[in-house]
């Protein structure tokens, strides 16, 4: 059976430190991101999902990063402003950290 907590878009994108899945994604996080997708009727692009320790260090993530537990994702929605996306993400129950300068938001639960 296909494990929905291991959707390819959330896979660790390191160059082979791990097998791609140091841990599965948190299903509650995925549900909320799907709800967010419904808000704009636009594609929501995941740029980072789960990260192994090595990958997290490589991208300069904090040592306690929720990415390492499958409880965080970075994403953007083409054509939707960061502030607007952040507001909608809060509305669906996510904790949000907007990166205005980089054009994406970090969400976690
Ligand atoms: Zn990895
Ligand atoms: Zn992040």
Coordinates of N, CA and C and ligand atoms in Angstrom, one line a residue:
X1 N 0.8 -1.2 0.0 CA 0.0 0.0 0.0 C 0.9 1.3 0.0
X2 N 0.4 2.2 -0.7 CA 1.2 3.5 -0.8 C 1.1 4.3 0.5
X3 N 2.2 4.6 1.0 CA 2.2 5.4 2.3 C 2.1 6.9 2.0
X4 N 1.0 7.5 2.3 CA 0.7 8.9 2.0 C 1.7 9.8 2.7
X5 N 2.2 9.3 3.8 CA 3.2 10.1 4.6 C 4.5 10.2 3.9
X6 N 4.7 9.5 2.8 CA 5.9 9.5 2.1 C 5.8 9.9 0.6
X7 N 5.0 11.0 0.5 CA 4.8 11.6 -0.9 C 6.1 12.2 -1.3
X8 N 6.4 11.9 -2.6 CA 7.7 12.3 -3.1 C 8.1 13.7 -2.9
X9 N 7.1 14.6 -3.0 CA 7.4 16.0 -2.9 C 8.0 16.4 -1.5
X10 N 7.8 15.6 -0.5 CA 8.3 15.9 0.8 C 9.6 15.2 1.1
X11 N 10.1 14.4 0.2 CA 11.3 13.6 0.4 C 12.5 14.4 0.8
X12 N 13.4 13.9 1.6 CA 14.7 14.6 1.9 C 15.5 14.7 0.6
X13 N 15.9 16.0 0.2 CA 16.6 16.2 -1.1 C 18.1 16.2 -1.0
X14 N 18.6 15.5 0.0 CA 20.1 15.5 0.2 C 20.6 14.6 -0.9
X15 N 21.9 14.7 -1.1 CA 22.5 13.9 -2.2 C 22.9 12.5 -1.8
X16 N 22.2 11.9 -0.9 CA 22.4 10.5 -0.6 C 22.9 10.2 0.9
X17 N 22.8 11.2 1.7 CA 23.1 10.9 3.1 C 22.1 9.9 3.8
X18 N 20.9 10.0 3.3 CA 19.9 9.1 3.8 C 19.1 8.5 2.6
X19 N 18.2 7.7 2.9 CA 17.5 7.1 1.8 C 16.3 7.9 1.3
X20 N 16.2 9.2 1.8 CA 15.1 10.1 1.4 C 14.1 10.2 2.5
X21 N 14.1 9.2 3.4 CA 13.1 9.2 4.5 C 13.7 8.9 5.9
X22 N 14.4 9.9 6.5 CA 14.8 9.7 7.8 C 13.6 9.5 8.8
X23 N 12.5 10.0 8.4 CA 11.2 9.7 9.1 C 10.1 10.1 8.2
X24 N 8.9 9.5 8.4 CA 7.8 9.9 7.5 C 7.2 11.2 7.9
X25 N 6.4 11.8 7.0 CA 5.9 13.1 7.3 C 4.7 12.9 8.3
X26 N 4.5 14.0 9.1 CA 3.4 14.0 10.1 C 2.1 14.1 9.3
X27 N 1.1 13.2 9.5 CA -0.1 13.2 8.7 C -0.9 14.5 8.9
X28 N -0.9 15.0 10.1 CA -1.7 16.2 10.5 C -1.2 17.4 9.7
X29 N 0.1 17.4 9.5 CA 0.7 18.5 8.7 C 0.3 18.4 7.3
X30 N 0.3 17.2 6.7 CA -0.1 17.0 5.4 C -1.5 17.4 5.1
X31 N -2.4 17.0 6.1 CA -3.8 17.4 5.9 C -4.0 18.9 5.9
X32 N -3.2 19.6 6.7 CA -3.4 21.1 6.7 C -2.8 21.7 5.4
X33 N -1.8 21.1 4.9 CA -1.2 21.7 3.7 C -2.2 21.4 2.5
X34 N -2.9 20.2 2.5 CA -3.9 20.0 1.5 C -5.0 21.0 1.6
X35 N -5.4 21.3 2.9 CA -6.5 22.3 3.1 C -6.0 23.7 2.5
X36 N -4.8 24.0 2.7 CA -4.2 25.2 2.2 C -4.3 25.3 0.7
X37 N -4.0 24.1 0.1 CA -4.1 24.0 -1.4 C -5.5 24.4 -1.9
X38 N -6.5 24.0 -1.1 CA -7.8 24.2 -1.5 C -8.2 25.7 -1.5
X39 N -7.5 26.5 -0.7 CA -7.8 27.9 -0.5 C -7.6 28.7 -1.8
X40 N -6.5 28.5 -2.5 CA -6.2 29.3 -3.7 C -6.5 28.6 -5.0
X41 N -6.8 27.3 -5.0 CA -7.0 26.7 -6.3 C -5.8 26.8 -7.2
X42 N -4.7 26.9 -6.6 CA -3.4 27.0 -7.4 C -2.4 26.0 -6.9
X43 N -1.4 25.7 -7.7 CA -0.5 24.7 -7.1 C 0.3 25.3 -6.0
X44 N 0.5 24.5 -5.0 CA 1.4 24.8 -3.8 C 2.6 24.0 -4.0
X45 N 3.8 24.6 -4.1 CA 5.0 23.9 -4.4 C 5.8 23.7 -3.1
X46 N 6.1 22.5 -2.8 CA 6.9 22.2 -1.6 C 8.4 22.2 -2.0
X47 N 9.2 23.1 -1.3 CA 10.6 23.2 -1.6 C 11.4 22.4 -0.6
X48 N 10.9 22.1 0.5 CA 11.6 21.3 1.5 C 10.6 20.6 2.4
X49 N 10.8 19.3 2.6 CA 9.9 18.6 3.5 C 10.7 18.1 4.6
X50 N 10.9 16.7 4.7 CA 11.7 16.1 5.7 C 13.1 16.3 5.4
X51 N 14.0 16.4 6.4 CA 15.4 16.5 6.2 C 16.1 15.6 7.2
X52 N 17.1 14.9 6.7 CA 18.0 14.2 7.7 C 18.9 15.2 8.3
X53 N 19.6 14.8 9.3 CA 20.5 15.7 10.1 C 21.5 16.3 9.2
X54 N 22.1 15.5 8.3 CA 23.2 16.1 7.5 C 22.6 17.1 6.5
X55 N 21.5 16.9 5.9 CA 20.9 17.8 5.0 C 20.5 19.1 5.7
X56 N 20.0 18.9 6.9 CA 19.5 20.1 7.7 C 20.7 21.0 8.0
X57 N 21.8 20.4 8.4 CA 23.0 21.2 8.7 C 23.5 21.9 7.4
X58 N 23.4 21.2 6.3 CA 23.9 21.7 5.0 C 23.1 23.0 4.6
X59 N 21.8 23.0 4.8 CA 21.0 24.1 4.4 C 21.0 25.2 5.5
X60 N 21.7 25.0 6.6 CA 21.8 25.9 7.7 C 20.6 25.9 8.6
X61 N 19.9 24.8 8.6 CA 18.7 24.7 9.5 C 19.1 24.7 11.0
X62 N 18.2 25.1 11.8 CA 18.5 25.1 13.3 C 18.5 23.6 13.7
X63 N 19.3 23.4 14.8 CA 19.5 22.0 15.3 C 18.2 21.3 15.7
X64 N 17.3 22.1 16.2 CA 16.0 21.6 16.6 C 14.9 21.6 15.6
X65 N 15.3 21.8 14.3 CA 14.4 22.0 13.2 C 13.3 20.9 13.2
X66 N 12.0 21.3 13.0 CA 10.9 20.4 12.8 C 11.0 19.7 11.5
X67 N 11.8 20.1 10.6 CA 12.0 19.4 9.3 C 12.5 18.0 9.6
X68 N 13.4 17.9 10.6 CA 14.0 16.6 10.9 C 13.0 15.6 11.5
X69 N 11.8 16.0 11.9 CA 10.8 15.1 12.5 C 9.6 15.0 11.5
X70 N 9.7 15.6 10.3 CA 8.6 15.5 9.4 C 7.4 16.3 9.8
X71 N 7.7 17.3 10.6 CA 6.6 18.2 11.1 C 6.7 19.6 10.6
X72 N 7.5 19.8 9.5 CA 7.6 21.1 8.9 C 7.8 21.0 7.4
X73 N 7.4 22.0 6.7 CA 7.6 22.1 5.2 C 7.8 23.5 4.8
X74 N 8.6 23.8 3.7 CA 8.7 25.1 3.1 C 8.0 25.0 1.8
X75 N 7.2 26.1 1.6 CA 6.4 26.1 0.3 C 6.1 27.5 -0.2
X76 N 5.7 27.5 -1.4 CA 5.2 28.8 -2.0 C 4.1 28.4 -3.0
X77 N 3.4 29.5 -3.3 CA 2.2 29.3 -4.3 C 2.4 30.4 -5.3
X78 N 2.7 30.0 -6.6 CA 3.0 31.0 -7.7 C 1.8 32.0 -7.8
X79 N 2.2 33.2 -7.8 CA 1.1 34.3 -8.0 C 0.5 34.7 -6.7
X80 N 0.8 34.1 -5.6 CA 0.2 34.5 -4.3 C 1.3 35.1 -3.5
X81 N 1.0 36.3 -2.9 CA 2.0 37.0 -2.1 C 2.3 36.2 -0.8
X82 N 3.5 36.3 -0.4 CA 4.0 35.6 0.8 C 3.0 36.0 2.0
X83 N 2.7 37.2 2.2 CA 1.8 37.6 3.3 C 0.5 37.0 3.2
X84 N -0.1 36.9 2.0 CA -1.4 36.4 1.8 C -1.4 34.8 2.1
X85 N -0.3 34.2 1.6 CA -0.2 32.8 1.8 C 0.0 32.5 3.3
X86 N 0.8 33.3 4.0 CA 1.0 33.1 5.4 C -0.3 33.2 6.2
X87 N -1.1 34.2 5.8 CA -2.4 34.4 6.5 C -3.3 33.2 6.3
X88 N -3.3 32.7 5.1 CA -4.2 31.5 4.8 C -3.7 30.3 5.6
X89 N -2.3 30.1 5.7 CA -1.7 29.0 6.4 C -2.1 29.0 7.8
X90 N -2.1 30.2 8.4 CA -2.5 30.4 9.8 C -4.0 30.0 10.0
X91 N -4.8 30.4 9.0 CA -6.2 30.1 9.1 C -6.5 28.6 9.1
X92 N -5.7 27.8 8.4 CA -5.9 26.4 8.4 C -5.2 25.7 9.6
X93 N -4.6 26.5 10.5 CA -4.1 25.9 11.8 C -2.6 25.6 11.8
X94 N -1.9 26.2 10.9 CA -0.4 26.0 10.8 C 0.3 27.1 11.6
X95 N 1.5 26.8 12.1 CA 2.4 27.8 12.6 C 3.2 28.2 11.5
X96 N 3.4 29.5 11.3 CA 4.0 30.0 10.0 C 5.1 30.9 10.3
X97 N 6.2 30.8 9.5 CA 7.3 31.7 9.5 C 7.5 32.1 8.1
X98 N 7.1 33.4 7.8 CA 7.2 33.8 6.4 C 8.6 34.3 6.1
X99 N 9.1 34.0 4.9 CA 10.4 34.5 4.5 C 10.1 35.4 3.3
X100 N 9.8 36.6 3.6 CA 9.4 37.6 2.5 C 10.5 37.8 1.5
X101 N 11.7 37.9 1.9 CA 12.8 38.2 1.0 C 13.0 37.0 0.0
X102 N 12.7 35.8 0.5 CA 13.0 34.6 -0.4 C 11.7 34.1 -1.1
X103 N 10.6 34.7 -0.7 CA 9.3 34.4 -1.4 C 8.7 33.0 -1.1
X104 N 8.9 32.6 0.2 CA 8.3 31.3 0.6 C 7.9 31.4 2.1
X105 N 7.2 30.4 2.5 CA 6.9 30.3 4.0 C 7.3 29.0 4.5
X106 N 7.7 29.0 5.8 CA 7.9 27.7 6.5 C 6.7 27.5 7.3
X107 N 6.2 26.3 7.3 CA 5.0 25.9 8.1 C 5.3 24.7 8.9
X108 N 4.8 24.7 10.1 CA 5.0 23.5 11.0 C 3.8 23.3 11.9
X109 N 3.7 22.2 12.6 CA 2.7 22.0 13.5 C 3.3 21.6 14.9
Ligands
LIG1 ZN1 18.8 13.1 3.6
LIG2 ZN1 11.5 25.3 6.9

